Coordinates of C-alpha atoms in Angstrom, one line a residue:
Chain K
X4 CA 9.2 -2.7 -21.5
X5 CA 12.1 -5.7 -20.7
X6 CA 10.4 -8.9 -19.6
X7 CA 12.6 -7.9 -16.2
X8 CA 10.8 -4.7 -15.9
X9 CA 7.1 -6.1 -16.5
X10 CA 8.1 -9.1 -13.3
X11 CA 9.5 -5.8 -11.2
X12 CA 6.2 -3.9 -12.1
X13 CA 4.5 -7.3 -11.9
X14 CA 5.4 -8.4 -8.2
X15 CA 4.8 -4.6 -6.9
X16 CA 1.3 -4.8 -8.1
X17 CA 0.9 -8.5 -6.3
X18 CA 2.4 -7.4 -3.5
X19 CA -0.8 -3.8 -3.5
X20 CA -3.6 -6.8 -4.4
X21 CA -3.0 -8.8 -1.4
X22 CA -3.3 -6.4 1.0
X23 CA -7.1 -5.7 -1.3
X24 CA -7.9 -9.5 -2.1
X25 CA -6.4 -11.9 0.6
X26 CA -10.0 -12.2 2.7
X27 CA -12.1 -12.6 -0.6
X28 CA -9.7 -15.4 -1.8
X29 CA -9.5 -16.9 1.4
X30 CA -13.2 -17.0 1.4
X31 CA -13.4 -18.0 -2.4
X32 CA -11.0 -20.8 -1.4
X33 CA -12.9 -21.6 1.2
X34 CA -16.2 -22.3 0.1
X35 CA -14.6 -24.3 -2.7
X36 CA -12.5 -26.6 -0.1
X37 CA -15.3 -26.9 2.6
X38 CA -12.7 -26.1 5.4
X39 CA -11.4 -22.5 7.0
X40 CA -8.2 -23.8 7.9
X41 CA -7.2 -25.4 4.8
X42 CA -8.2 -22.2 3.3
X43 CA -5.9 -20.0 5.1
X44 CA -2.8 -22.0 4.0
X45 CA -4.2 -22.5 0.2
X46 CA -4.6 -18.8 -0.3
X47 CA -1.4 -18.2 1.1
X48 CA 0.2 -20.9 -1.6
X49 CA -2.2 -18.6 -3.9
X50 CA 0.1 -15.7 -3.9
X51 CA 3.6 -17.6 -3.5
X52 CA 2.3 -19.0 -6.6
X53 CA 1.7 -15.7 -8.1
X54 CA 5.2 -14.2 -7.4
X55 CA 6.9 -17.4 -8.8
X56 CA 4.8 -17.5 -11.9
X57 CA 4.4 -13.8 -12.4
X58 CA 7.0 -14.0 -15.6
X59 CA 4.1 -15.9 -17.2
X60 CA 1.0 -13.3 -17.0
X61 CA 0.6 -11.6 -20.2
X62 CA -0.2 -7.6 -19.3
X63 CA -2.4 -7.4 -22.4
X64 CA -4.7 -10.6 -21.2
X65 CA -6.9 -10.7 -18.2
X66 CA -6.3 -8.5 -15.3
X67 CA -3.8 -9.3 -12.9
X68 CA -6.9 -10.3 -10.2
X69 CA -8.3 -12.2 -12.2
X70 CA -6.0 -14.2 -12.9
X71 CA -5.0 -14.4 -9.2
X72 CA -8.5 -15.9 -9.3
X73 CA -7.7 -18.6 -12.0
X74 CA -4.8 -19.2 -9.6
X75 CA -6.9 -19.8 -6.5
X76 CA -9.4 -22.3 -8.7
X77 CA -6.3 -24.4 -9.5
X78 CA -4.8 -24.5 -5.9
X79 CA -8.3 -25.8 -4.9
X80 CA -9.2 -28.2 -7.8
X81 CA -5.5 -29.7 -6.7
X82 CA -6.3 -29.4 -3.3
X83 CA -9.2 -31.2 -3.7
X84 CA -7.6 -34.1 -5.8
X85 CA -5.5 -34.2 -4.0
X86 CA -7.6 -35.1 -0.6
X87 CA -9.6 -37.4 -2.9
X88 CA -12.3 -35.1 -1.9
X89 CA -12.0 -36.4 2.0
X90 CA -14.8 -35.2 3.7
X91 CA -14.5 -32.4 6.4
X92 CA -16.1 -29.9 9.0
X93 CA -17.7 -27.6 7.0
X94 CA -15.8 -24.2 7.8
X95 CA -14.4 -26.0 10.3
X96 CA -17.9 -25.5 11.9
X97 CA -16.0 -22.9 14.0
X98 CA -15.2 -19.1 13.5
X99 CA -17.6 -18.8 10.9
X100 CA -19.5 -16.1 12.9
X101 CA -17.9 -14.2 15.5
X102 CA -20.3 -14.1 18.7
X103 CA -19.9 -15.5 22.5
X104 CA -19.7 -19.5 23.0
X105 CA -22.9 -21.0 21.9
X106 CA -22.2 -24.6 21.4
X107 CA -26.1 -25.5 20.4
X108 CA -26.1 -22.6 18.1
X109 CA -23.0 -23.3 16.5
X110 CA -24.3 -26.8 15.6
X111 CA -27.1 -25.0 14.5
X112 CA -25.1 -23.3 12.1
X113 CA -23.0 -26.0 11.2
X114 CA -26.1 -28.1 9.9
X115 CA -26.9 -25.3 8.3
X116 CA -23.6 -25.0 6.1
X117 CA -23.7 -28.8 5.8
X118 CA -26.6 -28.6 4.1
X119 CA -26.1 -25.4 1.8
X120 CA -22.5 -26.6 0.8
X121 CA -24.0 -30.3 0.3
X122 CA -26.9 -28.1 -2.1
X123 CA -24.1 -26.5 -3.8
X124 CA -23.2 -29.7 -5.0
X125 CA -26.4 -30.4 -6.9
X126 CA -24.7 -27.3 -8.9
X127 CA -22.9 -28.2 -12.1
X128 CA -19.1 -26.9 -11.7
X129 CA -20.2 -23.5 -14.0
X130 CA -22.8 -22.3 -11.7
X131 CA -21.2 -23.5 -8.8
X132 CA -17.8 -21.5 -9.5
X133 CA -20.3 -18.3 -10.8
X134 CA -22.0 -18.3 -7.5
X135 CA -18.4 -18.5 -5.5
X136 CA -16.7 -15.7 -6.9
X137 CA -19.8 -13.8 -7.2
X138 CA -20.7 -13.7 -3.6
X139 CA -17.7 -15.3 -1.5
X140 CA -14.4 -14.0 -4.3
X141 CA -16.5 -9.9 -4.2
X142 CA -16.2 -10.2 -8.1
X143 CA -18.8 -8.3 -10.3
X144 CA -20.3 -10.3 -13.1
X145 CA -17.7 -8.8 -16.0
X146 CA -14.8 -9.6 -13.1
X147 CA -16.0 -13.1 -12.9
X148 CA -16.7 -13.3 -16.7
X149 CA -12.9 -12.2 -17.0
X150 CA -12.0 -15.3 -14.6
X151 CA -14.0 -17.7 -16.1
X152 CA -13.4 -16.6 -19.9
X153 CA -17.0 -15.6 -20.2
X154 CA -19.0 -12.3 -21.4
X155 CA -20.9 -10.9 -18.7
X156 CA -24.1 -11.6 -20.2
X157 CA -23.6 -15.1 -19.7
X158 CA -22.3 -15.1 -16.3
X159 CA -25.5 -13.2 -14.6
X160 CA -27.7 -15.6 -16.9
X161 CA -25.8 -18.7 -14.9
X162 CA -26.1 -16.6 -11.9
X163 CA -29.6 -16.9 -12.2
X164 CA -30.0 -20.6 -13.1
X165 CA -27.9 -21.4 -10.3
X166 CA -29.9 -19.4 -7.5
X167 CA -32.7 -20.7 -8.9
X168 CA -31.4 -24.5 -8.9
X169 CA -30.0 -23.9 -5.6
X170 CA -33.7 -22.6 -4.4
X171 CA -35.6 -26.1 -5.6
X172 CA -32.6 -28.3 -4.6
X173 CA -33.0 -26.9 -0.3
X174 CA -36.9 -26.7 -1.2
X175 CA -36.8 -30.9 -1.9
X176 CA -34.3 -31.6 0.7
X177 CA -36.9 -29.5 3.7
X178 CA -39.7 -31.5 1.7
X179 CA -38.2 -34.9 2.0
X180 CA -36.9 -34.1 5.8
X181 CA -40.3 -32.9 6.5
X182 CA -41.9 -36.3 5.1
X183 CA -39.7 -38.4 7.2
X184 CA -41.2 -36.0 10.0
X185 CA -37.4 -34.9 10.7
Chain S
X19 CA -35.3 -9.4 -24.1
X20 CA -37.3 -9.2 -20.6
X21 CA -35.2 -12.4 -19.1
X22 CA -32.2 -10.3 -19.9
X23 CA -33.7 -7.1 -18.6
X24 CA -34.7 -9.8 -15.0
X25 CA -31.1 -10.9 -15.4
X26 CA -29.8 -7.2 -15.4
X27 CA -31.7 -6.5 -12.5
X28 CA -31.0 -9.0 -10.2
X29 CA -27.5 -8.7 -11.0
X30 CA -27.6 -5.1 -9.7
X31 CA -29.9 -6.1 -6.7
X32 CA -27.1 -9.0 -5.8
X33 CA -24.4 -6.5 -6.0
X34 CA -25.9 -4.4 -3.4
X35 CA -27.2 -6.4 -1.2
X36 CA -23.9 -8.7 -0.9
X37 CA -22.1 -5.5 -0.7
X38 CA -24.6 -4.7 2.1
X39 CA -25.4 -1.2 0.6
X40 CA -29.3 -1.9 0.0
X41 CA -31.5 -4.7 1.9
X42 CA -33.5 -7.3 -0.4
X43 CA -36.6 -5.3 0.4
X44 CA -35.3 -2.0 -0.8
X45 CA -34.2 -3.7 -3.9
X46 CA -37.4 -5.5 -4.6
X47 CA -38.7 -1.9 -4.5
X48 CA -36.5 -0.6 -7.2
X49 CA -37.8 -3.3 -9.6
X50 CA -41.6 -4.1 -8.5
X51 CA -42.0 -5.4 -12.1
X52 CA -39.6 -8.4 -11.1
X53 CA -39.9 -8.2 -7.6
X54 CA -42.0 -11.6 -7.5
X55 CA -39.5 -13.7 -9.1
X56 CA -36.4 -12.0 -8.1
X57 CA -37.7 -12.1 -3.9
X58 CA -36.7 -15.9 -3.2
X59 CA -33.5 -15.8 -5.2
X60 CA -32.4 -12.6 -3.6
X61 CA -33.2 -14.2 -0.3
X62 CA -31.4 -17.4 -1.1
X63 CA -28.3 -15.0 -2.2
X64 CA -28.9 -13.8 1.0
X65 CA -28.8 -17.2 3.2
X66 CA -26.4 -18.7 0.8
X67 CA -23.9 -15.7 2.1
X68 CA -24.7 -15.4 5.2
X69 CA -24.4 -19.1 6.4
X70 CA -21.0 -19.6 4.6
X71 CA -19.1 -16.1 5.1
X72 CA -16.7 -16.2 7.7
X73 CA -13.8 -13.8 8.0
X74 CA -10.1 -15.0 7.4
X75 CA -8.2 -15.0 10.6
X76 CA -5.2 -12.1 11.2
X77 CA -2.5 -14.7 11.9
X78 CA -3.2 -16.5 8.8
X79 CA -2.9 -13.3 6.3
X80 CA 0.6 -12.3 8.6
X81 CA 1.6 -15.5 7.6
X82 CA 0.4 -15.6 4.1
X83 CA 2.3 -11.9 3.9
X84 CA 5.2 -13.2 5.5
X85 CA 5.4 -16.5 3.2
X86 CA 4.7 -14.0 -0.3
X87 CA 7.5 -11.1 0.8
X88 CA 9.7 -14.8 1.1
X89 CA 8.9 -15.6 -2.4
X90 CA 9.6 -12.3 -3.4
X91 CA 13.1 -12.3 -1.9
X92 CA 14.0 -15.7 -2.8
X93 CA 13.2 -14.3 -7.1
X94 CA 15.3 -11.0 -6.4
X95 CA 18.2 -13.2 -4.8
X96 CA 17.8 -15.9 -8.1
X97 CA 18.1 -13.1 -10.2
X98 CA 21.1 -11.1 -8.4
X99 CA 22.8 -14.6 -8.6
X100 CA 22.0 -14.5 -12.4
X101 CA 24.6 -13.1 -14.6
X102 CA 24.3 -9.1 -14.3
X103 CA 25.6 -7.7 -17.3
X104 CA 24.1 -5.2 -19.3
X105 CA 21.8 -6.3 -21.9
X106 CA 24.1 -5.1 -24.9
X107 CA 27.1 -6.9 -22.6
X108 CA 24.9 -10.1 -21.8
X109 CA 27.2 -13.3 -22.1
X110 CA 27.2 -17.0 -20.4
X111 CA 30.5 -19.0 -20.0
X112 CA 33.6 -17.2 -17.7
X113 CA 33.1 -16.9 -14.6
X114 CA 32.5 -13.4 -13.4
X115 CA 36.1 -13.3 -11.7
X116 CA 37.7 -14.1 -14.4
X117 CA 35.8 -11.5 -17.0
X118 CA 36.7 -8.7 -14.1
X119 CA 40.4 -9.6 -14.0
X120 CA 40.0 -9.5 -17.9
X121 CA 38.6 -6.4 -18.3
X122 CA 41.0 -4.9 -15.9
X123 CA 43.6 -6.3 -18.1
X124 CA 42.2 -4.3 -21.1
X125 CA 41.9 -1.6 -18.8
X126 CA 44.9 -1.2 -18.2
X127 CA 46.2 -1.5 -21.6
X128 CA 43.9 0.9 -22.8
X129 CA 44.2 3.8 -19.7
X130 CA 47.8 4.7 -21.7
X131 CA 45.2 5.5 -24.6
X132 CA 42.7 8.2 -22.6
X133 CA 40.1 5.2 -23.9
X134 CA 39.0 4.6 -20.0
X135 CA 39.2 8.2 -19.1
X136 CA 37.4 9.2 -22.3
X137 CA 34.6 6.8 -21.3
X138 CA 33.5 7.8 -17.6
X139 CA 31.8 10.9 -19.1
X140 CA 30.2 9.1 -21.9
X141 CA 26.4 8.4 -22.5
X142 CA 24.4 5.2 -23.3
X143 CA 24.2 6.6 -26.7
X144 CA 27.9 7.0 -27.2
X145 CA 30.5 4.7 -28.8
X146 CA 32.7 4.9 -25.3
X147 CA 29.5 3.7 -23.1
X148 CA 30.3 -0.1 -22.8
X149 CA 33.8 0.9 -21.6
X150 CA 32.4 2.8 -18.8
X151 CA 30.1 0.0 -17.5
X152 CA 32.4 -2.5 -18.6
X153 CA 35.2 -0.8 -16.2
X154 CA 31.9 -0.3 -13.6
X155 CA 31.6 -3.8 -13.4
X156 CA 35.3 -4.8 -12.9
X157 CA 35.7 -2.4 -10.2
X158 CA 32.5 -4.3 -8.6
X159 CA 33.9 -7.7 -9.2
X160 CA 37.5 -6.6 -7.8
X161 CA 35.8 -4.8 -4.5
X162 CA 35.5 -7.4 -1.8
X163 CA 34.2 -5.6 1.2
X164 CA 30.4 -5.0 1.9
X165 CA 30.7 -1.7 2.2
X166 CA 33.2 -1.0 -0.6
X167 CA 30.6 -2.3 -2.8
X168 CA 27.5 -0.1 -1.4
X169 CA 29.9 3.1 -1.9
X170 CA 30.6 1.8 -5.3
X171 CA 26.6 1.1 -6.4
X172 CA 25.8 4.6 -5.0
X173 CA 28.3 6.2 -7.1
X174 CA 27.1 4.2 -9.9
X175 CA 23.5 4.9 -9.0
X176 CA 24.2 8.8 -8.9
X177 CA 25.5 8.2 -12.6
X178 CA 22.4 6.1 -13.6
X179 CA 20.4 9.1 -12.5
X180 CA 22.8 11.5 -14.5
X181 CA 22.7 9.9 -17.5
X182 CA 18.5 9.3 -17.0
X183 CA 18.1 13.1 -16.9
X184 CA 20.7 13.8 -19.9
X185 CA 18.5 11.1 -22.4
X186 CA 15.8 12.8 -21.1
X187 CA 16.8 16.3 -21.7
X188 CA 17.5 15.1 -25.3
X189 CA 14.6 13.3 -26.0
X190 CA 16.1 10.3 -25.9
X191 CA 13.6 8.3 -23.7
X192 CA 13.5 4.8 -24.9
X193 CA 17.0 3.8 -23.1
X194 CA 15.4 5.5 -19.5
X195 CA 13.8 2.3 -18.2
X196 CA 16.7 -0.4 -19.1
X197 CA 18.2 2.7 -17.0
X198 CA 15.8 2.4 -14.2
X199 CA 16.3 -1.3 -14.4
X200 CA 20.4 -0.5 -13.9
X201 CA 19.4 2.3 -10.6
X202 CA 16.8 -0.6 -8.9
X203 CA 19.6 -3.0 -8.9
X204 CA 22.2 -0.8 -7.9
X205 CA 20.2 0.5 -4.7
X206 CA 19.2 -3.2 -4.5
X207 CA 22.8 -3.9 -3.8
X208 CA 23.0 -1.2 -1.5
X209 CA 20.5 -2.8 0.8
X210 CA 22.2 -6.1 0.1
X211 CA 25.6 -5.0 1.5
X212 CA 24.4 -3.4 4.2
X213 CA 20.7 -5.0 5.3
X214 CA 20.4 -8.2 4.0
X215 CA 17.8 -9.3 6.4
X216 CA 15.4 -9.7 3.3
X217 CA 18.1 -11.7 1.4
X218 CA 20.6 -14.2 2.0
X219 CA 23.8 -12.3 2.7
X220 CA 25.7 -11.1 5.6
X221 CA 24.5 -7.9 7.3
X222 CA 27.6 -5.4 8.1
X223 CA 26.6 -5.7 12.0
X224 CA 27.8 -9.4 12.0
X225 CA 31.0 -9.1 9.8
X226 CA 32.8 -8.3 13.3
X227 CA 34.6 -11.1 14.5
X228 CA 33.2 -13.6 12.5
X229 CA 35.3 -16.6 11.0
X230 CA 35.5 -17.5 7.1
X231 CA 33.4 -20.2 7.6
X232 CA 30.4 -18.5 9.6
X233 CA 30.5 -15.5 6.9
X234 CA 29.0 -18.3 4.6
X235 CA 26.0 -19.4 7.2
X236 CA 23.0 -18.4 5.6
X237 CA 20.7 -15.9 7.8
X238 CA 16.7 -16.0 8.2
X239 CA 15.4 -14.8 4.8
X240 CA 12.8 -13.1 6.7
X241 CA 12.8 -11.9 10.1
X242 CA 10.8 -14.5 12.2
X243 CA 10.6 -17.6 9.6
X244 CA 14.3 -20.0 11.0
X245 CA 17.1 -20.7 8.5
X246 CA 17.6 -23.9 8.1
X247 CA 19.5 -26.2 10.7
X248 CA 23.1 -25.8 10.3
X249 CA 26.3 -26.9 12.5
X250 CA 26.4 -22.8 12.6
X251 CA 28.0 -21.3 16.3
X252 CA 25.5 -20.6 18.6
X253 CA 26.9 -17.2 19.8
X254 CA 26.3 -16.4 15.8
X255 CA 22.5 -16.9 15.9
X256 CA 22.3 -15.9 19.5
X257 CA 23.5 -12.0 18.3
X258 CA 20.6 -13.0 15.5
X259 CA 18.1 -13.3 18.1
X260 CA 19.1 -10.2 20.3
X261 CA 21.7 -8.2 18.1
X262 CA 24.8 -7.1 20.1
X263 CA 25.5 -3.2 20.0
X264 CA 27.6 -2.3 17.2
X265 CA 31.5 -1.3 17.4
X266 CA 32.5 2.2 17.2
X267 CA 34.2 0.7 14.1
X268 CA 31.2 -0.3 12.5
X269 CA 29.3 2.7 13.4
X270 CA 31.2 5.2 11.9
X271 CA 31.0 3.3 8.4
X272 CA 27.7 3.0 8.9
X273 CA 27.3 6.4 9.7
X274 CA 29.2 7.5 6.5
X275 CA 27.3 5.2 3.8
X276 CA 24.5 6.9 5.7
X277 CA 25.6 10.4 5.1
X278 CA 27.0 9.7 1.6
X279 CA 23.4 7.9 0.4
X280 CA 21.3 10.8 2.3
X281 CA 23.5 13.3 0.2
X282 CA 23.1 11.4 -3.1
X283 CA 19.6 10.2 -2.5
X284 CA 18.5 13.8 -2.6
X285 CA 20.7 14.9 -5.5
X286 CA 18.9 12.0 -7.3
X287 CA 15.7 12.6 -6.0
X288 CA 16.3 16.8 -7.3
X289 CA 17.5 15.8 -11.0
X290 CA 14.7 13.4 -11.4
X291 CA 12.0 15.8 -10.4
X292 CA 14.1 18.3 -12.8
X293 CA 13.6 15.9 -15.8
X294 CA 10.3 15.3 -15.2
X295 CA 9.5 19.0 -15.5
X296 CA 11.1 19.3 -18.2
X297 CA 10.0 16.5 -20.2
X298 CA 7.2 16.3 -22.7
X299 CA 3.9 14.6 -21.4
X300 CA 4.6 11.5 -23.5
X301 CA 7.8 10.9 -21.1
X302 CA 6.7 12.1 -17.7
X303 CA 4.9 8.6 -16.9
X304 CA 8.5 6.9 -17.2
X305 CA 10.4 9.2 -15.1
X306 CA 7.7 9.2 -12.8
X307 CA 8.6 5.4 -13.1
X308 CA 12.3 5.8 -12.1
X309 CA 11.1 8.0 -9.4
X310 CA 9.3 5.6 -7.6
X311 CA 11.6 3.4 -8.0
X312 CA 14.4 5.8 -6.1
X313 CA 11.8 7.3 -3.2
X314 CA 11.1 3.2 -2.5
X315 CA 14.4 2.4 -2.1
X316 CA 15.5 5.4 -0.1
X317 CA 12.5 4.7 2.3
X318 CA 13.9 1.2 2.6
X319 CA 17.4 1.9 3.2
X320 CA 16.8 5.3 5.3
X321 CA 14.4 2.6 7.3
X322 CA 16.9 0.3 7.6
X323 CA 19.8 2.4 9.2
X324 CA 17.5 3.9 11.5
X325 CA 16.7 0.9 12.9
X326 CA 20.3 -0.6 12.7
X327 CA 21.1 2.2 14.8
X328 CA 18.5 2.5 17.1
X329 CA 19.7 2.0 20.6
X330 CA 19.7 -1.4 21.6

């Protein structure tokens, strides 16, 4: 097949995935950035990206999603540079949940995803990016193996570190709030 | 051997319960050997989720759509501007005018000989086929009105699709998809002529009265995103924003590209099906190919006119 037929069949099959994968690499994107707004335009950029580069993706690599996925990391590590890591509402602290006006419990929340997103950290970039596409990209482990150039085996293994890192990292931060009698 | 068998496990509890097929309890259940250890990290999985999910907003993903089908159109219209010969034809340097005038030239010179007649029967894997697409092309290059050149790319689209089933009834299957490649940009050009909302061209609707220098404005390259600011008339983007009725003039060509496409659209559409009967197993997939490639066109273009002629 001509390299002008593989781009035609290329950009069809990009243009089937977003319809499938815009939400969970909105939310991947997301939870990366810290901010829902910031998001929506990134994953956008995302598949602009895609259609201009789509010359590039080798058929006989990785699937085409995941390396929509390697696309979205690199939109955000930018991003990210590129804000010098500015600090932001967490998920904009808004729209989050869908539910009636609740301003208490919506700063409820908000402290809440502070904190977990502020946990995260405490995660090196591995486990951290594992425990994004796993639960916020809707990636299996071998889908986020393929993304992150990883067998399986080794991405449920840092699965598991990283929930369990994440556990004692909240359990010393309600320790140490609890001491200060917070 | 048992931290990969935990590992296993939990992997299969996370998928379920972040799919929200199975509840952490009901998982624990399924595993009661690991259910200790796995509990707080299913429930952290759990709260992790829960507190940072959100769901994406619709006006953002109609954007994001809106922005990609841009990008999309923006390639296609980089690579119609791209030099268009055929593969075995592909050269850089003279302008496209002047290779047309040229070829006319040798043309003429050789139509005294039969050499141009010979050639509009011939196949892709005869001696006489770059004559026939070499003439094609002129003809293209010499044709200066929209919808002389749709009329022209359907013919030429019908012949694509002759020539597709005649490899294919031979066996000859490895020229089909630089074939299909030929038909997409053919009923590409179609749409271009005709609807080039999508693309930056001039639909037919707005040729009417418009002067030399307004048939070069550039449109919206999808409906709803602005062209950029130009010194363009505002009666020209007012009829943008609320299209005037179309002349009887302009009707009845549309109206006959409409009839001649339907017509040839399902001649194409009969041959192709044909073929792929026909053909062994190992070929079906790429006529199947050039299939889709038609029926997604014809949708587009049959879409198109019906809403171009929709009362207004």
């Amino acid at each position: 097949m001509s390299g002008t037929d593989q781009e035609r069949q290329g950009v069809a099959a990009l243009t089937d995935l977003f319809e499938e994968y815009y939400e969970r690499i909105t939310r991947y994107i997301a939870v990366r950035v810290g901010n829902q707004a910031d998001a929506e335009e990134l994953a956008s950029d995302v598949f602009v990206r895609a259609v201009e580069n789509i010359g590039s993706f080798q058929w006989r690599g990785v699937p085409l999603q995941a390396w929509l996925y390697r696309i979205a990391h690199n939109v955000a590590v930018d991003h990210l540079r590129r804000s010098s890591r500015r600090k932001s509402s967490p998920l904009d602290e808004a729209t989050a949940v869908a539910g009636p006006h609740d301003p208490e419990r919506e700063v409820f929340l908000g402290m809440e995803r502070e904190e977990l997103l502020k946990a995260m950290e405490g995660l090196s970039d591995a486990q951290r990016e594992t425990i994004t596409l796993r639960f916020f990209g809707g990636l299996t482990s071998a889908e986020t193996g393929a993304v992150m150039n990883r067998n399986s085996g080794a991405v449920r293994e840092m699965q598991s570190s990283a929930l369990k890192r994440l556990r004692t990292i909240m359990e010393t931060e309600h320790s140490t709030l609890e001491l200060e009698g917070r | 051997m048992a931290a990969n068998g935990f590992e296993l496990a939990l992997d299969e509890c996370l998928d379920l319960v972040l799919k929200d097929e199975q509840s952490v309890e009901g998982c624990l259940r399924r595993y009661p050997e690991y259910a200790e250890e796995m509990a707080p990290l299913l429930q952290m999985a759990h709260e992790v989720r829960s507190t940072l999910d959100y769901t994406p907003s619709t006006a953002g993903k109609t954007r994001a759509r809106l922005l990609m089908q841009a990008a999309i159109a923006r390639q296609q219209a980089r690579k119609e501007r791209r030099w268009q010969w055929p593969g075995w034809l592909r050269v850089t340097g003279p302008p496209r005018w002047a290779v047309g005038m040229a070829t006319m030239v040798l043309v003429m010179v050789l139509g005294g000989t039969g050499v141009v007649a010979a050639s509009s029967d011939s196949m892709p894997d005869q001696p006489l086929y770059p004559v026939k697409r070499a003439v094609e092309e002129a003809r293209l290059v010499l044709s200066f009105s929209s919808n002389g050149k749709a009329q022209l790319h359907a013919r030429f689209a019908d012949r694509r699709v002759v020539e597709i089933a005649v490899l294919s009834k031979r066996g000859n299957i490895k020229r089909v998809p630089g074939l299909t490649g030929d038909l997409d940009r053919h009923l590409r050009r179609i749409q271009h002529a005709a609807f080039p909302d999508a693309v930056p061209a001039i639909p037919l609707r707005l040729l009417e009265g418009m002067t030399g220098q307004e048939l070069q404005t550039p449109v919206p390259i999808v409906p709803g995103i602005a062209p950029p600011p130009s010194n363009e008339p505002q009666r020209l983007r007012q009829g943008q924003a609320r299209p005037q009725p179309l002349s009887p003039r302009v009707q009845f060509v549309m109206q006959a590209l409409r009839n001649r496409l339907t017509l040839g659209f399902a001649q194409q559409e009969q041959a192709l099906r044909l073929s792929i009967s026909e053909a062994r197993d190992i070929d079906k997939r790429t006529l199947r190919y050039t299939l889709r490639v038609l029926q997604e066109h014809r949708n587009t273009i049959m879409v198109a006119f019906t809403e171009e002629q929709a009362p207004r």
